[in-house]
XYZ file of C-alpha atoms in Angstrom:
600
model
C 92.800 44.056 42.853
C 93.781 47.165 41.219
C 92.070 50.307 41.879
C 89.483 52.099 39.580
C 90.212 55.566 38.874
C 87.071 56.714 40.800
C 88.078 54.373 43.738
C 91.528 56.617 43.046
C 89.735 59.590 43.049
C 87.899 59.236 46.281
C 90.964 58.860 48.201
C 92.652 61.802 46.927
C 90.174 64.495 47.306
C 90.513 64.434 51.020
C 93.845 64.624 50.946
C 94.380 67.447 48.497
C 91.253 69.083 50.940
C 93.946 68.577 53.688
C 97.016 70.144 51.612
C 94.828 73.074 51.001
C 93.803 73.739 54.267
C 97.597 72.909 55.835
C 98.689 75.536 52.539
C 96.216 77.937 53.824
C 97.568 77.679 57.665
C 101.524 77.748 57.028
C 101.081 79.644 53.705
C 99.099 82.937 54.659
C 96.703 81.956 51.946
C 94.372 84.179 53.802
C 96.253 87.033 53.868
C 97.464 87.267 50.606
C 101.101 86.275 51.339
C 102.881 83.712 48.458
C 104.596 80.915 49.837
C 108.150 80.399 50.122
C 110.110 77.593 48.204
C 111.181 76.534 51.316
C 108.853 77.461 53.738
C 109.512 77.746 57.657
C 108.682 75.302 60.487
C 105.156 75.697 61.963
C 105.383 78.750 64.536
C 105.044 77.073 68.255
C 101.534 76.415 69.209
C 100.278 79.672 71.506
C 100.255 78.643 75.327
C 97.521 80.334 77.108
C 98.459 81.869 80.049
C 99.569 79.856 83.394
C 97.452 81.381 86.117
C 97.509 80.187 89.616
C 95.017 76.951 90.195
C 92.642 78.708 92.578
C 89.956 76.667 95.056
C 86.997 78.308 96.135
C 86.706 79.241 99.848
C 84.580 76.511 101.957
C 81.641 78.204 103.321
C 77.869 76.547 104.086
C 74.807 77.293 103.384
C 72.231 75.859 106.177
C 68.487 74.895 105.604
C 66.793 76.793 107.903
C 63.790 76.958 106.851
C 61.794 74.723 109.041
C 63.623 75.442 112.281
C 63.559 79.330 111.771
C 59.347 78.711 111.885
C 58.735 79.407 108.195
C 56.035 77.157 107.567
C 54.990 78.903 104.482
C 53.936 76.782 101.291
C 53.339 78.096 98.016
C 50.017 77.427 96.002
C 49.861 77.303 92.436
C 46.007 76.501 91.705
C 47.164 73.820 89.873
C 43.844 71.006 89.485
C 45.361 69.425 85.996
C 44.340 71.527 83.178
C 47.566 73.364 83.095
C 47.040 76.832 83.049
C 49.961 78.824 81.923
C 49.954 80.822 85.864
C 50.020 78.307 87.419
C 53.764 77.174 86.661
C 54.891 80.641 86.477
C 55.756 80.471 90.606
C 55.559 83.752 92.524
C 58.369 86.037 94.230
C 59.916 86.963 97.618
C 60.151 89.724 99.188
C 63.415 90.808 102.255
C 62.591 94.316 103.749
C 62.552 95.452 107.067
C 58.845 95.953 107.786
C 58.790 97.334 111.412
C 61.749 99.730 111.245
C 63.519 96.847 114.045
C 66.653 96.408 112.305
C 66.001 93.116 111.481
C 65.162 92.064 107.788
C 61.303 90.448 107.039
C 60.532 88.145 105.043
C 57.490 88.694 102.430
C 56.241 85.500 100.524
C 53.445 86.201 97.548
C 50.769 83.446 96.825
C 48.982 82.530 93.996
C 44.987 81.166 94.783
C 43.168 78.522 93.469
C 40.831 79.137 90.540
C 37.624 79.516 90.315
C 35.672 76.326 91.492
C 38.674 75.094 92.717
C 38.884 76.588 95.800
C 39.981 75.092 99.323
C 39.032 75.940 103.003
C 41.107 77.757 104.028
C 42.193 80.016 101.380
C 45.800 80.574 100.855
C 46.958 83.913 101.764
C 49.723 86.137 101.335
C 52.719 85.782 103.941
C 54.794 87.773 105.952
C 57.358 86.675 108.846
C 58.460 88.850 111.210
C 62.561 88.231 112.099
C 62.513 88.276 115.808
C 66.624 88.909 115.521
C 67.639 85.962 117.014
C 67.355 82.854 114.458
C 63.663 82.598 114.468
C 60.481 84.372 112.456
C 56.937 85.091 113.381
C 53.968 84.482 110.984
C 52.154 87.904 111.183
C 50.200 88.258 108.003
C 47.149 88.264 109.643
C 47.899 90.761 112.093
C 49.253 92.969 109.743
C 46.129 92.610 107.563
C 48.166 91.037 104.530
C 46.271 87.507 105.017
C 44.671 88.548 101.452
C 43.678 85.712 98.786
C 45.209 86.635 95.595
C 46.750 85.068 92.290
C 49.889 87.272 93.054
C 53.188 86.980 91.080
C 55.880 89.475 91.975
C 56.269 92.101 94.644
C 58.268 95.653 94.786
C 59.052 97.291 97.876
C 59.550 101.579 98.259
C 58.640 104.119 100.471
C 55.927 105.919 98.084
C 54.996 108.518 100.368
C 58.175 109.035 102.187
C 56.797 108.658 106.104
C 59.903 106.232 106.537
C 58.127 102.963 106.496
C 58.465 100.413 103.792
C 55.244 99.931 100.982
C 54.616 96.664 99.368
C 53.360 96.674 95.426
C 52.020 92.786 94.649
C 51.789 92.136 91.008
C 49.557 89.046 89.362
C 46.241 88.423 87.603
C 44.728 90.080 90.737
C 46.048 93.693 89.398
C 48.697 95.554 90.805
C 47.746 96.162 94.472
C 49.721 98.693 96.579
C 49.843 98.405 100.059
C 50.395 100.737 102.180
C 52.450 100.588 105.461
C 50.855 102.037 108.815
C 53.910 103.148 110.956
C 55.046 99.286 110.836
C 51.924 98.094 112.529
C 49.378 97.495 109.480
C 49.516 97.358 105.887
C 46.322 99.079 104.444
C 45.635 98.497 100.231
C 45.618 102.450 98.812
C 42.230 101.330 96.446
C 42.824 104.311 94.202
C 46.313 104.303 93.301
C 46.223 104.506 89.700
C 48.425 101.448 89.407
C 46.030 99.602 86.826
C 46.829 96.807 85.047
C 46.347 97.307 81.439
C 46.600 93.508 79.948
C 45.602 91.649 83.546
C 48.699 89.663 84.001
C 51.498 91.696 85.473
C 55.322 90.027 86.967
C 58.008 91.566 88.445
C 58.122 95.400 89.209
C 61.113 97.898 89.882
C 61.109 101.385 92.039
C 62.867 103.815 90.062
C 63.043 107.594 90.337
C 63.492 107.966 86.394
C 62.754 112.317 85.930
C 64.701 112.667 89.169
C 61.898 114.722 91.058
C 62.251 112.869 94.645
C 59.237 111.039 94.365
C 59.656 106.917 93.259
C 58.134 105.846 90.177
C 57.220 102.652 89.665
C 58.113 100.124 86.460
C 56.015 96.996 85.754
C 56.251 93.992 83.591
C 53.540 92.443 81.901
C 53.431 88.947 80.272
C 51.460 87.940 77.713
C 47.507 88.527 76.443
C 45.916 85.862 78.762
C 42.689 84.306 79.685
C 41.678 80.985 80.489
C 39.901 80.275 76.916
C 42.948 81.508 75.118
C 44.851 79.316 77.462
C 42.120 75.995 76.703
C 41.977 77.069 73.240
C 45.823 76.195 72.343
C 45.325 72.874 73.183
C 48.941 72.625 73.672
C 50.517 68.812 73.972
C 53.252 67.358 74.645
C 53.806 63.024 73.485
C 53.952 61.105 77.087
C 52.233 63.815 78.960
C 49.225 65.108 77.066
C 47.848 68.241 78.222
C 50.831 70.647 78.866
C 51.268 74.490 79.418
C 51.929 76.392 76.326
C 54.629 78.404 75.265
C 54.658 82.197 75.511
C 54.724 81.772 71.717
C 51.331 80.957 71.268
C 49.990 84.481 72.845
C 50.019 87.829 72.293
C 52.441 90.008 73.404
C 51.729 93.174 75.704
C 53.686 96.432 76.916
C 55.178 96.985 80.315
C 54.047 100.000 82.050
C 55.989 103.038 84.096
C 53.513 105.094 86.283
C 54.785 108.095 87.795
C 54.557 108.566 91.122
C 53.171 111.931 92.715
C 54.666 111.326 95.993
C 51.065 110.762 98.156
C 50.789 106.780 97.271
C 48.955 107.616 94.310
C 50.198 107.131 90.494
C 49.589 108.072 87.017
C 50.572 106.264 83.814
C 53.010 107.522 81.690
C 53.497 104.599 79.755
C 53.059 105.920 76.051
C 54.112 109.758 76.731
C 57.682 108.071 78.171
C 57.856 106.299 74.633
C 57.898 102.881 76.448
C 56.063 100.550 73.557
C 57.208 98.566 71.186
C 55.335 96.757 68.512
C 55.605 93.795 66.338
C 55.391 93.742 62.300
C 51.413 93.188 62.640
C 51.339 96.339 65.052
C 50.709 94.557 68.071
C 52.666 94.626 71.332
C 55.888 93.155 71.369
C 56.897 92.648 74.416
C 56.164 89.596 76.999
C 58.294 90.368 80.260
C 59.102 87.994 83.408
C 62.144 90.319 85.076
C 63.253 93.949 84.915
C 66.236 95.584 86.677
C 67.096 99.336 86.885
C 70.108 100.754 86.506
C 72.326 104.089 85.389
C 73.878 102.031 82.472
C 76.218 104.613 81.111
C 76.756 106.616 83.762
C 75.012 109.804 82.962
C 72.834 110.203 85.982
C 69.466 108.695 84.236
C 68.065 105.462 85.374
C 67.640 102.936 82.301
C 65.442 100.397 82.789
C 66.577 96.622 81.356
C 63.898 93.886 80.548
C 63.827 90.136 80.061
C 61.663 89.172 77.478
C 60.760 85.432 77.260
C 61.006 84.045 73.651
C 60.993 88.084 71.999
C 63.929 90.751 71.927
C 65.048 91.625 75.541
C 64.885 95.239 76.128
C 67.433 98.356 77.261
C 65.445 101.088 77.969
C 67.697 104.185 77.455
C 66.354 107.026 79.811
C 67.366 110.331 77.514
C 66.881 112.424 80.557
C 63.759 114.517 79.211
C 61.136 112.314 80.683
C 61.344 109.949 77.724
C 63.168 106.417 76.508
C 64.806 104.819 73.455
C 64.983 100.780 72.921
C 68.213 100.312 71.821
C 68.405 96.462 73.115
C 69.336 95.110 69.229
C 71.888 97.663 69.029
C 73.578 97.462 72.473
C 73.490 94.147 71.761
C 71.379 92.582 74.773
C 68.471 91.262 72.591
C 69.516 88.020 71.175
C 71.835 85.407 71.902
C 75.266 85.445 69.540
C 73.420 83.645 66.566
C 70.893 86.243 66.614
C 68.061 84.300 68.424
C 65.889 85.660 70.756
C 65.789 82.688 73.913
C 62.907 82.296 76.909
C 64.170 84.895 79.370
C 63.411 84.974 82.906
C 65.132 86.846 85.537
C 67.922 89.264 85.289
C 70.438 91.309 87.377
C 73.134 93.426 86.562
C 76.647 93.985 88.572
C 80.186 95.510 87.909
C 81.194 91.936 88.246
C 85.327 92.836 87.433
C 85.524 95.549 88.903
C 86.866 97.349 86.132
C 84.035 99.218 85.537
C 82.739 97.655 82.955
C 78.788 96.263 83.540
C 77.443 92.273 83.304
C 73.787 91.707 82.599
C 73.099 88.045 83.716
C 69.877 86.588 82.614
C 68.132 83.323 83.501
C 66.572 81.610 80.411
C 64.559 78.298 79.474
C 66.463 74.652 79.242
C 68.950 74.599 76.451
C 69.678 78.017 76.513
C 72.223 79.259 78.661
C 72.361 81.805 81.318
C 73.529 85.152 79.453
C 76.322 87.272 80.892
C 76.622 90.555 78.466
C 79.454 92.663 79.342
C 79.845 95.942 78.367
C 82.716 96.078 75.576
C 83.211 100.359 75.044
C 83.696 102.706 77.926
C 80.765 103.808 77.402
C 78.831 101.075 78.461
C 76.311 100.845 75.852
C 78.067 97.873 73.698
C 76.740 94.690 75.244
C 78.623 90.901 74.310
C 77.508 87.687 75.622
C 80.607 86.333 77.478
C 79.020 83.416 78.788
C 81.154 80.582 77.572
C 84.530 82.360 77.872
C 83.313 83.058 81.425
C 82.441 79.124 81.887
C 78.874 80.002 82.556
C 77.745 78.482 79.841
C 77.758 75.080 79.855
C 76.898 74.345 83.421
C 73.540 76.033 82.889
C 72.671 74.871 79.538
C 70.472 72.071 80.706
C 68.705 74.268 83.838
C 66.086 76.392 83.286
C 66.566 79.376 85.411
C 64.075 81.670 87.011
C 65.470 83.920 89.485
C 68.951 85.066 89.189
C 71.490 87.343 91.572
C 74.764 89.301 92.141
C 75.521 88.660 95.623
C 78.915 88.239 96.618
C 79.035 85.248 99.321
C 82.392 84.602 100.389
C 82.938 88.674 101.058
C 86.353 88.952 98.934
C 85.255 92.101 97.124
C 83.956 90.087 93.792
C 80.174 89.200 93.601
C 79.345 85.871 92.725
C 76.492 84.537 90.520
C 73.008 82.582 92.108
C 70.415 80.879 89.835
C 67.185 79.799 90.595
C 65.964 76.734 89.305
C 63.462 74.328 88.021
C 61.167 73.294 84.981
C 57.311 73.768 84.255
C 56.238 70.290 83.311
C 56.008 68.397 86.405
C 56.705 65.152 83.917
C 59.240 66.840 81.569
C 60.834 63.562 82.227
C 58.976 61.194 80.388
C 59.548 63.289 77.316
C 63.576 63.827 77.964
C 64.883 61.721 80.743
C 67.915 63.664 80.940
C 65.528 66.778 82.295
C 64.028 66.718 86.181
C 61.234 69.109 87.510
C 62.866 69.983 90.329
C 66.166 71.270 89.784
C 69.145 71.930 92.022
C 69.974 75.384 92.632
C 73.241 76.827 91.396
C 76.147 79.543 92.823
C 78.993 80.314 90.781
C 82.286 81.811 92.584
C 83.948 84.683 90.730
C 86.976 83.852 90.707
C 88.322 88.120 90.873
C 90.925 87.463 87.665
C 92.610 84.865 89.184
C 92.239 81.632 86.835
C 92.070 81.405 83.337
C 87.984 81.669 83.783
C 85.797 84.062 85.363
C 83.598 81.380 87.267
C 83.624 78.588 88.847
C 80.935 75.891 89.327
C 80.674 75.254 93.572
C 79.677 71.866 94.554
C 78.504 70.375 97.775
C 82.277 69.839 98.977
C 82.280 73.963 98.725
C 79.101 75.310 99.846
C 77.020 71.932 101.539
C 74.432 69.469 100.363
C 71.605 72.139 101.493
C 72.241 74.561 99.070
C 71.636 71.763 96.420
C 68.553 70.546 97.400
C 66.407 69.938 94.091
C 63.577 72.420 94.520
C 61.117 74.110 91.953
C 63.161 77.383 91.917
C 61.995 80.301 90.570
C 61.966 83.803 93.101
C 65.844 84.657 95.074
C 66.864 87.123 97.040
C 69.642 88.027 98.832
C 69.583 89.022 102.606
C 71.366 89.067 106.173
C 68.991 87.384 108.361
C 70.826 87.197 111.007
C 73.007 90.010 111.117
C 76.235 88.805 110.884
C 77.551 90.563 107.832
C 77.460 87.758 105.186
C 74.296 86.982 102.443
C 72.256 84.802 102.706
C 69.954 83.316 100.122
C 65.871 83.043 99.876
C 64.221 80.819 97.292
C 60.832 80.582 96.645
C 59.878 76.988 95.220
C 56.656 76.510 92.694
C 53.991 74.611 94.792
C 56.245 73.813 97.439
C 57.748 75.602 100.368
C 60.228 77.801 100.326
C 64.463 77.265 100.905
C 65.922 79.832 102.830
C 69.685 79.218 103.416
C 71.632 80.829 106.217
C 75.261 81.328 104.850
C 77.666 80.305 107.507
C 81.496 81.110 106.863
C 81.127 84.126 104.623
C 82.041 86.415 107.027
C 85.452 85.214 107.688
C 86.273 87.855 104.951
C 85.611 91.478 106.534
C 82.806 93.285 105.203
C 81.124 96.732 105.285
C 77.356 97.221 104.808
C 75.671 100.455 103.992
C 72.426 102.077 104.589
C 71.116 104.846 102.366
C 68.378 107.120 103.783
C 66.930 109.776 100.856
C 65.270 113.223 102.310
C 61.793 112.629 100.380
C 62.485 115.771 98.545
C 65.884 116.082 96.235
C 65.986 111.986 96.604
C 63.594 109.868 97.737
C 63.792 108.143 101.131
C 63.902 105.113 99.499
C 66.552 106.337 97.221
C 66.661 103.728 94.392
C 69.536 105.163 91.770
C 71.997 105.711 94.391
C 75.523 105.017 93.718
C 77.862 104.025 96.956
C 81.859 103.567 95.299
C 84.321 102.116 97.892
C 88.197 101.930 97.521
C 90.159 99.329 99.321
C 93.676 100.259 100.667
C 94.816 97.967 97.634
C 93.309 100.192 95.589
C 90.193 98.392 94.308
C 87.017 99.802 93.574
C 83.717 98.296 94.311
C 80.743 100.007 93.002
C 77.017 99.378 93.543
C 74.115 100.486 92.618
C 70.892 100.534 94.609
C 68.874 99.293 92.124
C 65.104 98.128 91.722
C 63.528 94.834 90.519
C 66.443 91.793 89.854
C 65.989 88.288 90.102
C 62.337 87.515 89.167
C 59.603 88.698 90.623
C 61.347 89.408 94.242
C 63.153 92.283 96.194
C 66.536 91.437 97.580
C 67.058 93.731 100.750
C 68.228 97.653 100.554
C 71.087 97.513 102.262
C 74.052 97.120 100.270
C 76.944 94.589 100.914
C 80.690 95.124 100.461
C 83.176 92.344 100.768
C 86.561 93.531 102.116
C 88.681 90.409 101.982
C 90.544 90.777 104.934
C 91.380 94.809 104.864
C 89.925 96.069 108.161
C 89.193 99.334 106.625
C 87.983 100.915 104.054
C 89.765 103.638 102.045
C 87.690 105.648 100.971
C 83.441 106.228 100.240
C 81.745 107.929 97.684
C 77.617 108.045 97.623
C 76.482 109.800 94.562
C 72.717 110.204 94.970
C 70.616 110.864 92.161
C 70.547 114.632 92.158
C 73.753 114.530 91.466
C 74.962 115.605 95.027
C 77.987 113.124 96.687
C 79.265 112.264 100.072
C 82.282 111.050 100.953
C 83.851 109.270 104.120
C 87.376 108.090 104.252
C 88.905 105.742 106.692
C 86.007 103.558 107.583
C 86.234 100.563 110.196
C 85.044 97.456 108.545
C 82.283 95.033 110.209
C 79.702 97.580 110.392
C 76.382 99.130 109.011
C 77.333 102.196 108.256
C 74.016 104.574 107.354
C 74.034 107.604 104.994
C 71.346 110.112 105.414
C 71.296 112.354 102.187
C 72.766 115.400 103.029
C 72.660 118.583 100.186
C 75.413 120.298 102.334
C-alpha cells in the first residue's frame, strides 16, 4: 500500500527534529559557529573522574534503651480527633545535669487534653547517667515530674552559677527552669519568656549583642486552637478525619528575648527587626527548627530557621542589636524550582572541610532533605547540593524530623543523621508505598574520596538496631558512655524512645573539648564559640558551639573531633565571642580537653 503524503509526513518530522538537534550538538548551533562542509568526528564522550571505590567503616549502633533502664514513653494526647500537636512529637534533651561528668538525659512530654486525662499523668523525664552503662529515673526528685503539653527544650546557664538551666517549649508556654546546684530544678515564674501565639517548638541559646549574658531564640508554629483545628475539617479518602496541613493556619513570628543575666528576660522581638509578614500583613513565618551560627564569619551570631510549607529564614545579625532576612537572596528559602517545602529540623556543619558551610534540613515526604552549601567565600550564597551529594534520592520518600552533623566513625568528616517518621498513623491506606513508622537514616561522608559526597549505610555497616522503624522526630548526639565516639538519641512520637550506643567509632582517635565562658566577656555557657583544629596532615576541622539543631532537642556541649588515626593534634584555636583566642599546640589525642576563657 503506498503511503499518503501525511502518513509521509509523520515519519519525517521526527527525524528532521533529530537532524536538528544532532546539527545543534556537532554544529555549535548554539554558539553561533557555521558548520563545516566536512565536519569533524564527535569529540570523545567526557569520562568523569575515576576515584577510588571507597566502603564505609563497620561500626554498630546498639539498642540500649531498655537495658540502660530508660523506661520512658512518650504521650501524644492522641484520643482520635487528630489534633495537629499531637503528631508534632516532642524533643530530647543530653546535658550534664549534676556537674558528674557524665551526660543526662532529658525527655519532654506532651499531656493528654482536656477530658482526656489518665491516672497517672505523664510527666516530664529526666535520667540520671550513673557512668557505668545504666540511668536513673530522677524527675521526681529533681521536681521536673511536671504535666505539660511540652514540645522542645534548650539548655544554658542563664545566670552563670555553673549549673545547667532547662527552657521547655509547647502549648504550656515557655517555662524556664532553673537548676539548684544540680540537686533541684525550680520554674523562675517571672521570667519574661512569654509566649506570644501559645504554641512554641524548638529554641536556641545565643549571645547575639555579645554582652556575656545568653539570649534566648524561640520558634513558634502556627495560630492554633482546638476550634481552628475542628473547624478545618481536614480529610483524607481511606482515613477520614486527618491532621491538617500547616497551610490551613495562620502564620506567627518567632521571638528573641534578651537575657539580663539573673534568669530573667525581656523581648526584643520587634526592636531586633525579627518579623516578617505576608502580602495580607499577617505573620509569615511557621517554624519547627532553628540553629545558630556565625555564618560569614564576622563575629555576629545569625540565627537560621526552618519554616514548614513558607520561606525558610537566615537571620543576618548586622552587629548593632538588629537583623536582616536575607533567606530568598542567600538562597536558603526555596528548593531549586523556587518552592517553598514542609521543613522540619535543621543543622549546619563545615561538612568539607574547606570552609565552606552546609545547611541540612529535614522536610515532609516527597521532598528531599536539603543540603545548601555556601558557593562565595563569603558564605552568604547558599545552593542546594542535595542530589550531586546523593542525598537526595534516598530521602525523598522519608519525612524527616530531626536532623544532625555528628561525625560517627571519628575520621575528621561529620556524617549526616535523620530522624524519621510520618503523621498519619494510616498514611498507608492512602499510598501503600508510605509507612508510619519509618527507619532512621545515617549517611557516611565520604571526606572527597568517591565521586559523591555521601553514602547511604545499611544494616551490613552500622547493625539492624539503628534501623529499627520508629516514629522519629527529636536526635541528638551524645557520649554516654565516655568512650570518645557519638552516640545517637531519638525520641519516637507516642512510643518510647531509641537510644543507640555507637560501638566501633572510636577505633579512629578522637579529641573532645570543653568550653567554660567567665559569665562576664562570654558567657559560661559560651554558645558562639569557635574551637579550629589542624591535623599534622594539615586539615582543618572547625566547629561551632552552636544552639538549637535537630528539632526541638539539645545535642550535648561538648564538642567532638575525629582524628583518624593521628595521635595528636597540631594545633588549637578557640575564638570566643569577644573576639579573644586561645591556642594550644601539640595536643595528645583521646582526651577531654577543657578551655576555661581566659582574656590574658
Amino acid at each position: 500500500m503506498k503511503p499518503s503524503a501525511k502518513t509521509t509526513l509523520l515519519v519525517l518530522l521526527p527525524l528532521c527534529a533529530v537532524a536538528i538537534v544532532v546539527a545543534a550538538y556537532y554544529g555549535g548551533w548554539f554558539a553561533g559557529e557555521e558548520r563545516q562542509a566536512a565536519a569533524e568526528p564527535p569529540p570523545e564522550p567526557v569520562r568523569l573522574e575515576e576515584r577510588e571505590q571507597v566502603e564505609p567503616p563497620r561500626v554498630r549502633f546498639t539498642d540500649i534503651t531498655a537495658e540502660s533502664g530508660i523506661d520512658f514513653v512518650h504521650t501524644n494526647g492522641s484520643y482520635g480527633e487528630k489534633l495537629l500537636p499531637e503528631t508534632m512529637g516532642s524533643g530530647v534533651a543530653a546535658f550534664d545535669y549534676d556537674n558528674d561528668g557524665d551526660e543526662d538525659l532529658f525527655f519532654v512530654n506532651f499531656a493528654p487534653w482536656l477530658g482526656h486525662e489518665t491516672d497517672p499523668l505523664p510527666t516530664q523525664a529526666l535520667y540520671r547517667n550513673r557512668g557505668d552503662g545504666t540511668f536513673e529515673n530522677v524527675t521526681a526528685d529533681v521536681g521536673l515530674d511536671r504535666t505539660l503539653y511540652g514540645m522542645g527544650v534548650a539548655v544554658g546557664d542563664v545566670n552563670d552559677d555553673g549549673y545547667l538551666d532547662l527552657v521547655i517549649t509547647g502549648l504550656s508556654g515557655n517555662r524556664l527552669f532553673l537548676n539548684q546546684q544540680g540537686k533541684r530544678f525550680v520554674e523562675k515564674v517571672n521570667s519574661g519568656l512569654t509566649s506570644e501565639f501559645g504554641w512554641s517548638t524548638s529554641a536556641a541559646f545565643l549571645d547575639y549583642d555579645k554582652d556575656g549574658n545568653l539570649d534566648l531564640f524561640i520558634c513558634n508554629y502556627v495560630k492554633w486552637t482546638p476550634e481552628i483545628d475542628r473547624a478545618q475539617g481536614f480529610r483524607l479518602t481511606g482515613i477520614g478525619r486527618a491532621f491538617g496541613p500547616p497551610t490551613n493556619f495562620e502564620g506567627t513570628h518567632c521571638q528573641l528575648f534578651r537575657g539580663r543575666g539573673d534568669g530573667t528576660f525581656v523581648d526584643v522581638t520587634e526592636s531586633a527587626g525579627l518579623q516578617k509578614f505576608d502580602l495580607l500583613g499577617h505573620p509569615k513565618g511557621k517554624a519547627l527548627g532553628v540553629v545558630t551560627c556565625d555564618v560569614d564569619n564576622d563575629g555576629n551570631v545569625d540565627i537560621l530557621v526552618a519554616n514548614d510549607t513558607v520561606q525558610n529564614y537566615f537571620w543576618h545579625n548586622l552587629g548593632n542589636g538588629t537583623f536582616e532576612e536575607i533567606g530568598e537572596i542567600s538562597g536558603i528559602a526555596f528548593d531549586v524550582a523556587g518552592n517553598t517545602r514542609g521543613a522540619m529540623g535543621i543543622d549546619i556543619a563545615e561538612h568539607r572541610l574547606d570552609g565552606s558551610l552546609a545547611v541540612a534540613i529535614g522536610n515532609f515526604t516527597n521532598e528531599a532533605t536539603a543540603l545548601y552549601v555556601t558557593q562565595n567565600p563569603a558564605r552568604l550564597l547558599f545552593a542546594d547540593e542535595a542530589i550531586s551529594a546523593a542525598l537526595a534520592q534516598p530521602t525523598l520518600i522519608m519525612l524527616t524530623f530531626g536532623v544532625i552533623w555528628v561525625d560517627y566513625d571519628l575520621d575528621g568528616y561529620p556524617d549526616l543523621a535523620c530522624a524519621n517518621g510520618h503523621l498519619e498513623e494510616e498514611i498507608q491506606k492512602v499510598n501503600p508505598t508510605l509507612t508510619y513508622e519509618q527507619p532512621s537514616q545515617l549517611f557516611w561522608n565520604t571526606g572527597g574520596k568517591a565521586l559523591r559526597d555521601f553514602v547511604e549505610l545499611k544494616p551490613e555497616h552500622i547493625g539492624k538496631d539503628f534501623f529499627r522503624p520508629i516514629v522519629g522526630r527529636g536526635l541528638a548526639s551524645v557520649d554516654l558512655d565516655n568512650d570518645g565516639d557519638v552516640d545517637l538519641v531519638f525520641t519516637s512520637n507516642g512510643q518510647a524512645p531509641l537510644v543507640l550506643r555507637n560501638d566501633g567509632g572510636n577505633r579512629n582517635r578522637w579529641l573532645r573539648v570543653k568550653l567554660i565562658g567567665d559569665g562576664q566577656n562570654v558567657p559560661r555557657t559560651p554558645y558562639g564559640t569557635r574551637v579550629a583544629v589542624v591535623l599534622p596532615d594539615g586539615r582543618r576541622i572547625v566547629q561551632e558551639l552552636a544552639g538549637g539543631r535537630s528539632y526541638l532537642s539539645h545535642c550535648e556541649l561538648t564538642l567532638t573531633f575525629g582524628l583518624g588515626q593521628f595521635d595528636h593534634v597540631k594545633e588549637l584555636t578557640v575564638r570566643w565571642l569577644d573576639g579573644t583566642e586561645q591556642r594550644r599546640e601539640n595536643i595528645k589525642a583521646n582526651q577531654v580537653l577543657e578551655i576555661v576563657y581566659n582574656q590574658d
